[in-house]
Amino acid sequence: MYNTKLGKWFIPVVGGLAFVYLLVPIVYIFVFSFNDGGKSNLQWKSFTLDNWKNPCGAPGACESLVNSLSVGAVATLIATALGTAVAIGLVRYKFRFRSTADLLIILPLATPEVVLGASLLAQFLNLGWDLGYWTVIIAHVMFCMSFVIVTVRARVAGLDDRLEEAAADLYAGPVQRFWKITFPMLIPGIVAAALLSFAMSFDDFIITNFNSGTFSTFPKFVYVAAARGIPAQANVIGSAMFIIALLIVIIGQVVSYRRKKALAARG
């Protein structure tokens, strides 16, 4: 098939169309961040840089962004610490109901967000808790932990146990073996899990909307603002977050390439 003209052009064309489909919303957001559309940013009027010069021009935009960054950072820190510990325990230790634990970890990933959000809301209301910052963090930690466990667990399963056994032969204690051998090898998986966790937390709307009360995050701000026309500042913040994420990926790829090149030169 790949030798025929159809096979030669079909995959590149379909792949190109798929990339265009994925990038159209991003291009739209970036272009309309330069639109002088006033409070309603639904139709193009004229080009301006004022939106980028004053990204906090829309009331509540930067406040909601700070809230999302704060929630994402705290939830990621807690979820990464707990998830890493659980991942190591699931791989390194054998215990009863291990398969049940695996099922419970997958459940938050498979359960619709509406169900999770409504269930958490009912739980918080039954406990008499006020909805706000901490209820949002508790909710985010709950679903972020599953992503962390799955990601770090794959990394733990791929480690070479002989390195720790060699360290034990050299009289290294359990704590020394973990911090000097195991943890450095887990760092790539932990970083990947933390980035994924932060992205999921920052992006979440459904669960947050159920459990935030009057507390506003950036996705919630965009949803509320959409009723009267999303301000251009929301597009500016969205474009800036995309550019930052892209730079992080590029830097990571460059560092990884240089590390591989250095290792190949030593070999």
PDB file of C-alpha atoms in Angstrom:
ATOM      1  CA  MET A   1       0.000   0.000   0.000  1.00  0.00           C
ATOM      2  CA  TYR A   2       2.799   2.387   0.905  1.00  0.00           C
ATOM      3  CA  ASN A   3       4.309   1.948  -2.585  1.00  0.00           C
ATOM      4  CA  THR A   4       1.174   3.129  -4.353  1.00  0.00           C
ATOM      5  CA  LYS A   5       0.445   6.786  -5.023  1.00  0.00           C
ATOM      6  CA  LEU A   6      -2.636   6.627  -2.781  1.00  0.00           C
ATOM      7  CA  GLY A   7      -0.669   5.227   0.131  1.00  0.00           C
ATOM      8  CA  LYS A   8       2.144   7.720  -0.446  1.00  0.00           C
ATOM      9  CA  TRP A   9      -0.083  10.780  -0.220  1.00  0.00           C
ATOM     10  CA  PHE A  10      -2.972   9.584   1.963  1.00  0.00           C
ATOM     11  CA  ILE A  11      -1.168   9.524   5.331  1.00  0.00           C
ATOM     12  CA  PRO A  12       0.580  12.931   4.941  1.00  0.00           C
ATOM     13  CA  VAL A  13      -2.639  14.587   3.802  1.00  0.00           C
ATOM     14  CA  VAL A  14      -4.743  13.107   6.602  1.00  0.00           C
ATOM     15  CA  GLY A  15      -2.017  13.901   9.125  1.00  0.00           C
ATOM     16  CA  GLY A  16      -1.790  17.476   7.879  1.00  0.00           C
ATOM     17  CA  LEU A  17      -5.545  17.944   8.086  1.00  0.00           C
ATOM     18  CA  ALA A  18      -5.533  16.546  11.629  1.00  0.00           C
ATOM     19  CA  PHE A  19      -2.855  19.043  12.688  1.00  0.00           C
ATOM     20  CA  VAL A  20      -4.796  21.894  11.084  1.00  0.00           C
ATOM     21  CA  TYR A  21      -7.920  20.762  12.929  1.00  0.00           C
ATOM     22  CA  LEU A  22      -6.016  20.780  16.235  1.00  0.00           C
ATOM     23  CA  LEU A  23      -4.334  24.141  15.676  1.00  0.00           C
ATOM     24  CA  VAL A  24      -7.298  26.168  14.373  1.00  0.00           C
ATOM     25  CA  PRO A  25      -8.665  27.025  17.872  1.00  0.00           C
ATOM     26  CA  ILE A  26      -5.185  28.028  19.052  1.00  0.00           C
ATOM     27  CA  VAL A  27      -4.654  30.258  16.030  1.00  0.00           C
ATOM     28  CA  TYR A  28      -8.091  31.794  16.573  1.00  0.00           C
ATOM     29  CA  ILE A  29      -7.324  32.596  20.212  1.00  0.00           C
ATOM     30  CA  PHE A  30      -3.945  34.105  19.320  1.00  0.00           C
ATOM     31  CA  VAL A  31      -5.301  36.241  16.459  1.00  0.00           C
ATOM     32  CA  PHE A  32      -8.238  37.585  18.461  1.00  0.00           C
ATOM     33  CA  SER A  33      -5.929  38.538  21.324  1.00  0.00           C
ATOM     34  CA  PHE A  34      -4.960  41.461  19.050  1.00  0.00           C
ATOM     35  CA  ASN A  35      -8.555  42.427  18.283  1.00  0.00           C
ATOM     36  CA  ASP A  36      -9.844  45.823  19.366  1.00  0.00           C
ATOM     37  CA  GLY A  37     -13.271  44.408  20.062  1.00  0.00           C
ATOM     38  CA  GLY A  38     -14.058  46.078  23.390  1.00  0.00           C
ATOM     39  CA  LYS A  39     -16.060  44.010  25.852  1.00  0.00           C
ATOM     40  CA  SER A  40     -17.282  41.665  23.123  1.00  0.00           C
ATOM     41  CA  ASN A  41     -14.515  39.914  21.225  1.00  0.00           C
ATOM     42  CA  LEU A  42     -16.638  37.859  18.850  1.00  0.00           C
ATOM     43  CA  GLN A  43     -16.054  39.808  15.626  1.00  0.00           C
ATOM     44  CA  TRP A  44     -12.829  41.212  14.216  1.00  0.00           C
ATOM     45  CA  LYS A  45     -12.718  45.024  14.201  1.00  0.00           C
ATOM     46  CA  SER A  46      -9.140  46.264  14.133  1.00  0.00           C
ATOM     47  CA  PHE A  47      -5.603  45.336  15.167  1.00  0.00           C
ATOM     48  CA  THR A  48      -4.263  46.603  18.506  1.00  0.00           C
ATOM     49  CA  LEU A  49      -1.480  45.826  20.983  1.00  0.00           C
ATOM     50  CA  ASP A  50      -3.359  47.338  23.928  1.00  0.00           C
ATOM     51  CA  ASN A  51      -4.694  43.957  25.041  1.00  0.00           C
ATOM     52  CA  TRP A  52      -1.157  42.594  25.455  1.00  0.00           C
ATOM     53  CA  LYS A  53      -0.020  45.789  27.160  1.00  0.00           C
ATOM     54  CA  ASN A  54      -2.829  45.506  29.703  1.00  0.00           C
ATOM     55  CA  PRO A  55      -3.765  41.820  30.146  1.00  0.00           C
ATOM     56  CA  CYS A  56      -5.534  42.641  33.408  1.00  0.00           C
ATOM     57  CA  GLY A  57      -7.836  45.138  31.727  1.00  0.00           C
ATOM     58  CA  ALA A  58     -10.855  42.826  32.018  1.00  0.00           C
ATOM     59  CA  PRO A  59     -12.220  42.800  35.598  1.00  0.00           C
ATOM     60  CA  GLY A  60     -11.364  39.540  37.345  1.00  0.00           C
ATOM     61  CA  ALA A  61      -9.112  38.163  34.588  1.00  0.00           C
ATOM     62  CA  CYS A  62      -5.788  38.287  36.407  1.00  0.00           C
ATOM     63  CA  GLU A  63      -7.368  37.490  39.772  1.00  0.00           C
ATOM     64  CA  SER A  64      -8.855  34.292  38.374  1.00  0.00           C
ATOM     65  CA  LEU A  65      -5.530  33.462  36.696  1.00  0.00           C
ATOM     66  CA  VAL A  66      -3.671  33.805  39.997  1.00  0.00           C
ATOM     67  CA  ASN A  67      -6.285  31.595  41.647  1.00  0.00           C
ATOM     68  CA  SER A  68      -5.834  28.916  38.970  1.00  0.00           C
ATOM     69  CA  LEU A  69      -2.037  29.049  39.268  1.00  0.00           C
ATOM     70  CA  SER A  70      -2.238  28.809  43.061  1.00  0.00           C
ATOM     71  CA  VAL A  71      -4.690  25.901  43.015  1.00  0.00           C
ATOM     72  CA  GLY A  72      -2.674  24.132  40.317  1.00  0.00           C
ATOM     73  CA  ALA A  73       0.623  24.526  42.194  1.00  0.00           C
ATOM     74  CA  VAL A  74      -0.716  23.343  45.570  1.00  0.00           C
ATOM     75  CA  ALA A  75      -2.773  20.491  44.095  1.00  0.00           C
ATOM     76  CA  THR A  76       0.173  19.368  41.953  1.00  0.00           C
ATOM     77  CA  LEU A  77       2.568  19.392  44.908  1.00  0.00           C
ATOM     78  CA  ILE A  78       0.253  17.302  47.085  1.00  0.00           C
ATOM     79  CA  ALA A  79      -0.866  14.950  44.311  1.00  0.00           C
ATOM     80  CA  THR A  80       2.709  14.375  43.095  1.00  0.00           C
ATOM     81  CA  ALA A  81       4.025  13.602  46.594  1.00  0.00           C
ATOM     82  CA  LEU A  82       1.184  11.219  47.464  1.00  0.00           C
ATOM     83  CA  GLY A  83       0.971   9.694  43.985  1.00  0.00           C
ATOM     84  CA  THR A  84       4.700   8.978  43.828  1.00  0.00           C
ATOM     85  CA  ALA A  85       4.596   7.219  47.205  1.00  0.00           C
ATOM     86  CA  VAL A  86       1.603   5.124  46.114  1.00  0.00           C
ATOM     87  CA  ALA A  87       3.231   4.260  42.775  1.00  0.00           C
ATOM     88  CA  ILE A  88       6.410   3.031  44.485  1.00  0.00           C
ATOM     89  CA  GLY A  89       4.383   1.003  46.970  1.00  0.00           C
ATOM     90  CA  LEU A  90       2.294  -0.654  44.252  1.00  0.00           C
ATOM     91  CA  VAL A  91       5.349  -1.712  42.240  1.00  0.00           C
ATOM     92  CA  ARG A  92       7.827  -2.594  44.983  1.00  0.00           C
ATOM     93  CA  TYR A  93       5.598  -4.299  47.545  1.00  0.00           C
ATOM     94  CA  LYS A  94       3.167  -7.191  47.361  1.00  0.00           C
ATOM     95  CA  PHE A  95       0.058  -7.080  49.544  1.00  0.00           C
ATOM     96  CA  ARG A  96      -3.503  -8.317  49.641  1.00  0.00           C
ATOM     97  CA  PHE A  97      -6.132  -6.541  47.537  1.00  0.00           C
ATOM     98  CA  ARG A  98      -3.449  -5.172  45.229  1.00  0.00           C
ATOM     99  CA  SER A  99      -5.687  -5.687  42.201  1.00  0.00           C
ATOM    100  CA  THR A 100      -8.481  -3.865  44.035  1.00  0.00           C
ATOM    101  CA  ALA A 101      -6.134  -0.938  44.617  1.00  0.00           C
ATOM    102  CA  ASP A 102      -5.359  -0.862  40.883  1.00  0.00           C
ATOM    103  CA  LEU A 103      -9.076  -0.705  40.116  1.00  0.00           C
ATOM    104  CA  LEU A 104      -9.639   2.128  42.603  1.00  0.00           C
ATOM    105  CA  ILE A 105      -6.821   4.115  40.993  1.00  0.00           C
ATOM    106  CA  ILE A 106      -8.341   3.782  37.524  1.00  0.00           C
ATOM    107  CA  LEU A 107     -11.871   4.669  38.652  1.00  0.00           C
ATOM    108  CA  PRO A 108     -11.318   8.469  38.851  1.00  0.00           C
ATOM    109  CA  LEU A 109      -9.900   8.361  35.317  1.00  0.00           C
ATOM    110  CA  ALA A 110     -12.887   6.447  33.952  1.00  0.00           C
ATOM    111  CA  THR A 111     -15.607   8.253  35.905  1.00  0.00           C
ATOM    112  CA  PRO A 112     -17.263  11.238  34.143  1.00  0.00           C
ATOM    113  CA  GLU A 113     -16.288  14.583  35.641  1.00  0.00           C
ATOM    114  CA  VAL A 114     -19.937  15.473  36.198  1.00  0.00           C
ATOM    115  CA  VAL A 115     -20.316  12.459  38.471  1.00  0.00           C
ATOM    116  CA  LEU A 116     -17.113  13.255  40.371  1.00  0.00           C
ATOM    117  CA  GLY A 117     -18.039  16.904  40.761  1.00  0.00           C
ATOM    118  CA  ALA A 118     -21.564  16.179  41.973  1.00  0.00           C
ATOM    119  CA  SER A 119     -20.361  13.474  44.364  1.00  0.00           C
ATOM    120  CA  LEU A 120     -17.725  15.748  45.896  1.00  0.00           C
ATOM    121  CA  LEU A 121     -20.244  18.566  46.190  1.00  0.00           C
ATOM    122  CA  ALA A 122     -22.665  16.314  48.080  1.00  0.00           C
ATOM    123  CA  GLN A 123     -19.842  15.172  50.361  1.00  0.00           C
ATOM    124  CA  PHE A 124     -18.715  18.721  51.173  1.00  0.00           C
ATOM    125  CA  LEU A 125     -22.278  19.852  51.832  1.00  0.00           C
ATOM    126  CA  ASN A 126     -22.938  16.878  54.121  1.00  0.00           C
ATOM    127  CA  LEU A 127     -19.786  17.728  56.062  1.00  0.00           C
ATOM    128  CA  GLY A 128     -20.909  21.336  56.376  1.00  0.00           C
ATOM    129  CA  TRP A 129     -17.826  22.736  54.631  1.00  0.00           C
ATOM    130  CA  ASP A 130     -17.892  26.095  52.921  1.00  0.00           C
ATOM    131  CA  LEU A 131     -17.137  25.824  49.220  1.00  0.00           C
ATOM    132  CA  GLY A 132     -14.035  27.721  48.112  1.00  0.00           C
ATOM    133  CA  TYR A 133     -10.280  27.487  47.732  1.00  0.00           C
ATOM    134  CA  TRP A 134      -9.642  24.370  49.824  1.00  0.00           C
ATOM    135  CA  THR A 135     -12.568  22.350  48.523  1.00  0.00           C
ATOM    136  CA  VAL A 136     -11.282  22.998  45.001  1.00  0.00           C
ATOM    137  CA  ILE A 137      -7.782  21.840  45.995  1.00  0.00           C
ATOM    138  CA  ILE A 138      -9.148  18.670  47.625  1.00  0.00           C
ATOM    139  CA  ALA A 139     -11.141  17.916  44.466  1.00  0.00           C
ATOM    140  CA  HIS A 140      -8.154  18.539  42.192  1.00  0.00           C
ATOM    141  CA  VAL A 141      -5.806  16.410  44.286  1.00  0.00           C
ATOM    142  CA  MET A 142      -8.285  13.552  44.066  1.00  0.00           C
ATOM    143  CA  PHE A 143      -8.331  13.295  40.280  1.00  0.00           C
ATOM    144  CA  CYS A 144      -4.723  14.423  39.747  1.00  0.00           C
ATOM    145  CA  MET A 145      -3.380  11.632  41.947  1.00  0.00           C
ATOM    146  CA  SER A 146      -4.568   8.983  39.507  1.00  0.00           C
ATOM    147  CA  PHE A 147      -2.623  10.595  36.651  1.00  0.00           C
ATOM    148  CA  VAL A 148       0.485  10.850  38.827  1.00  0.00           C
ATOM    149  CA  ILE A 149       0.274   7.233  39.966  1.00  0.00           C
ATOM    150  CA  VAL A 150      -0.154   5.884  36.443  1.00  0.00           C
ATOM    151  CA  THR A 151       2.734   7.989  35.101  1.00  0.00           C
ATOM    152  CA  VAL A 152       5.223   7.405  37.912  1.00  0.00           C
ATOM    153  CA  ARG A 153       4.305   3.745  38.201  1.00  0.00           C
ATOM    154  CA  ALA A 154       5.445   3.111  34.648  1.00  0.00           C
ATOM    155  CA  ARG A 155       8.767   4.748  35.479  1.00  0.00           C
ATOM    156  CA  VAL A 156       9.207   2.725  38.683  1.00  0.00           C
ATOM    157  CA  ALA A 157       8.474  -0.520  36.848  1.00  0.00           C
ATOM    158  CA  GLY A 158      11.242   0.271  34.364  1.00  0.00           C
ATOM    159  CA  LEU A 159      13.980   0.785  36.955  1.00  0.00           C
ATOM    160  CA  ASP A 160      16.874  -1.633  37.227  1.00  0.00           C
ATOM    161  CA  ASP A 161      16.774  -3.199  40.720  1.00  0.00           C
ATOM    162  CA  ARG A 162      20.410  -4.247  40.407  1.00  0.00           C
ATOM    163  CA  LEU A 163      21.544  -0.659  40.943  1.00  0.00           C
ATOM    164  CA  GLU A 164      19.912  -0.552  44.369  1.00  0.00           C
ATOM    165  CA  GLU A 165      21.254  -4.011  45.170  1.00  0.00           C
ATOM    166  CA  ALA A 166      24.744  -2.805  44.293  1.00  0.00           C
ATOM    167  CA  ALA A 167      24.280   0.206  46.567  1.00  0.00           C
ATOM    168  CA  ALA A 168      23.144  -2.105  49.360  1.00  0.00           C
ATOM    169  CA  ASP A 169      26.290  -4.208  48.876  1.00  0.00           C
ATOM    170  CA  LEU A 170      28.251  -0.998  49.429  1.00  0.00           C
ATOM    171  CA  TYR A 171      26.493  -0.601  52.815  1.00  0.00           C
ATOM    172  CA  ALA A 172      24.052   2.110  51.734  1.00  0.00           C
ATOM    173  CA  GLY A 173      20.976   2.229  53.958  1.00  0.00           C
ATOM    174  CA  PRO A 174      17.387   2.291  52.678  1.00  0.00           C
ATOM    175  CA  VAL A 175      17.168   6.088  52.940  1.00  0.00           C
ATOM    176  CA  GLN A 176      20.483   6.584  51.137  1.00  0.00           C
ATOM    177  CA  ARG A 177      19.487   4.133  48.392  1.00  0.00           C
ATOM    178  CA  PHE A 178      16.237   5.965  47.818  1.00  0.00           C
ATOM    179  CA  TRP A 179      17.622   9.506  47.656  1.00  0.00           C
ATOM    180  CA  LYS A 180      20.867   8.719  45.831  1.00  0.00           C
ATOM    181  CA  ILE A 181      19.746   5.919  43.498  1.00  0.00           C
ATOM    182  CA  THR A 182      15.975   5.566  43.177  1.00  0.00           C
ATOM    183  CA  PHE A 183      14.841   9.185  43.342  1.00  0.00           C
ATOM    184  CA  PRO A 184      17.261  10.563  40.713  1.00  0.00           C
ATOM    185  CA  MET A 185      16.107   7.866  38.286  1.00  0.00           C
ATOM    186  CA  LEU A 186      12.464   8.702  39.034  1.00  0.00           C
ATOM    187  CA  ILE A 187      12.865  12.440  38.423  1.00  0.00           C
ATOM    188  CA  PRO A 188      11.889  12.332  34.698  1.00  0.00           C
ATOM    189  CA  GLY A 189       8.699  10.428  35.511  1.00  0.00           C
ATOM    190  CA  ILE A 190       7.901  12.654  38.499  1.00  0.00           C
ATOM    191  CA  VAL A 191       8.417  15.827  36.458  1.00  0.00           C
ATOM    192  CA  ALA A 192       6.224  14.477  33.657  1.00  0.00           C
ATOM    193  CA  ALA A 193       3.526  13.526  36.175  1.00  0.00           C
ATOM    194  CA  ALA A 194       3.724  16.947  37.853  1.00  0.00           C
ATOM    195  CA  LEU A 195       3.392  18.793  34.534  1.00  0.00           C
ATOM    196  CA  LEU A 196       0.429  16.632  33.538  1.00  0.00           C
ATOM    197  CA  SER A 197      -1.150  17.145  36.951  1.00  0.00           C
ATOM    198  CA  PHE A 198      -0.739  20.917  36.768  1.00  0.00           C
ATOM    199  CA  ALA A 199      -2.186  21.031  33.254  1.00  0.00           C
ATOM    200  CA  MET A 200      -5.213  18.971  34.308  1.00  0.00           C
ATOM    201  CA  SER A 201      -5.773  21.152  37.386  1.00  0.00           C
ATOM    202  CA  PHE A 202      -5.374  24.453  35.550  1.00  0.00           C
ATOM    203  CA  ASP A 203      -7.667  23.314  32.744  1.00  0.00           C
ATOM    204  CA  ASP A 204     -10.460  21.815  34.846  1.00  0.00           C
ATOM    205  CA  PHE A 205     -13.847  23.488  34.782  1.00  0.00           C
ATOM    206  CA  ILE A 206     -16.595  20.946  35.520  1.00  0.00           C
ATOM    207  CA  ILE A 207     -15.365  19.660  38.896  1.00  0.00           C
ATOM    208  CA  THR A 208     -14.215  23.154  39.877  1.00  0.00           C
ATOM    209  CA  ASN A 209     -17.568  24.684  39.019  1.00  0.00           C
ATOM    210  CA  PHE A 210     -19.360  22.197  41.258  1.00  0.00           C
ATOM    211  CA  ASN A 211     -17.106  22.739  44.270  1.00  0.00           C
ATOM    212  CA  SER A 212     -15.825  26.319  44.102  1.00  0.00           C
ATOM    213  CA  GLY A 213     -18.783  28.345  45.344  1.00  0.00           C
ATOM    214  CA  THR A 214     -17.951  32.010  44.748  1.00  0.00           C
ATOM    215  CA  PHE A 215     -14.257  31.218  44.269  1.00  0.00           C
ATOM    216  CA  SER A 216     -13.279  31.851  40.629  1.00  0.00           C
ATOM    217  CA  THR A 217     -10.610  30.163  38.524  1.00  0.00           C
ATOM    218  CA  PHE A 218      -9.577  31.138  35.010  1.00  0.00           C
ATOM    219  CA  PRO A 219     -11.723  28.500  33.199  1.00  0.00           C
ATOM    220  CA  LYS A 220     -14.682  29.582  35.315  1.00  0.00           C
ATOM    221  CA  PHE A 221     -13.987  33.227  34.492  1.00  0.00           C
ATOM    222  CA  VAL A 222     -13.968  32.438  30.759  1.00  0.00           C
ATOM    223  CA  TYR A 223     -17.236  30.517  31.033  1.00  0.00           C
ATOM    224  CA  VAL A 224     -18.998  33.337  32.898  1.00  0.00           C
ATOM    225  CA  ALA A 225     -17.538  35.972  30.544  1.00  0.00           C
ATOM    226  CA  ALA A 226     -18.746  34.029  27.487  1.00  0.00           C
ATOM    227  CA  ALA A 227     -22.331  35.025  28.290  1.00  0.00           C
ATOM    228  CA  ARG A 228     -21.546  38.642  27.353  1.00  0.00           C
ATOM    229  CA  GLY A 229     -18.643  38.101  24.948  1.00  0.00           C
ATOM    230  CA  ILE A 230     -15.234  36.819  25.979  1.00  0.00           C
ATOM    231  CA  PRO A 231     -12.871  39.791  26.517  1.00  0.00           C
ATOM    232  CA  ALA A 232      -9.679  39.930  24.477  1.00  0.00           C
ATOM    233  CA  GLN A 233      -7.649  39.748  27.699  1.00  0.00           C
ATOM    234  CA  ALA A 234      -8.816  36.159  28.113  1.00  0.00           C
ATOM    235  CA  ASN A 235      -7.330  35.394  24.698  1.00  0.00           C
ATOM    236  CA  VAL A 236      -4.114  37.158  25.717  1.00  0.00           C
ATOM    237  CA  ILE A 237      -3.781  35.052  28.869  1.00  0.00           C
ATOM    238  CA  GLY A 238      -4.638  31.871  26.980  1.00  0.00           C
ATOM    239  CA  SER A 239      -2.079  32.654  24.271  1.00  0.00           C
ATOM    240  CA  ALA A 240       0.574  33.465  26.873  1.00  0.00           C
ATOM    241  CA  MET A 241      -0.041  30.171  28.698  1.00  0.00           C
ATOM    242  CA  PHE A 242       0.230  28.278  25.414  1.00  0.00           C
ATOM    243  CA  ILE A 243       3.506  30.011  24.534  1.00  0.00           C
ATOM    244  CA  ILE A 244       4.938  29.270  27.988  1.00  0.00           C
ATOM    245  CA  ALA A 245       3.939  25.600  27.738  1.00  0.00           C
ATOM    246  CA  LEU A 246       5.473  25.411  24.267  1.00  0.00           C
ATOM    247  CA  LEU A 247       8.733  26.925  25.516  1.00  0.00           C
ATOM    248  CA  ILE A 248       8.861  24.415  28.377  1.00  0.00           C
ATOM    249  CA  VAL A 249       8.455  21.541  25.921  1.00  0.00           C
ATOM    250  CA  ILE A 250      11.118  22.942  23.596  1.00  0.00           C
ATOM    251  CA  ILE A 251      13.566  23.491  26.460  1.00  0.00           C
ATOM    252  CA  GLY A 252      12.924  19.961  27.696  1.00  0.00           C
ATOM    253  CA  GLN A 253      13.568  18.530  24.251  1.00  0.00           C
ATOM    254  CA  VAL A 254      16.783  20.550  23.871  1.00  0.00           C
ATOM    255  CA  VAL A 255      18.068  19.465  27.287  1.00  0.00           C
ATOM    256  CA  SER A 256      17.210  15.826  26.527  1.00  0.00           C
ATOM    257  CA  TYR A 257      18.951  16.016  23.143  1.00  0.00           C
ATOM    258  CA  ARG A 258      22.096  17.538  24.630  1.00  0.00           C
ATOM    259  CA  ARG A 259      22.151  14.941  27.407  1.00  0.00           C
ATOM    260  CA  LYS A 260      21.858  12.085  24.913  1.00  0.00           C
ATOM    261  CA  LYS A 261      24.546  13.676  22.747  1.00  0.00           C
ATOM    262  CA  ALA A 262      26.860  14.023  25.757  1.00  0.00           C
ATOM    263  CA  LEU A 263      26.296  10.393  26.761  1.00  0.00           C
ATOM    264  CA  ALA A 264      26.952   9.225  23.213  1.00  0.00           C
ATOM    265  CA  ALA A 265      30.201  11.235  23.132  1.00  0.00           C
ATOM    266  CA  ARG A 266      31.357   9.630  26.387  1.00  0.00           C
ATOM    267  CA  GLY A 267      30.527   6.184  25.069  1.00  0.00           C
TER     268      GLY A 267
END
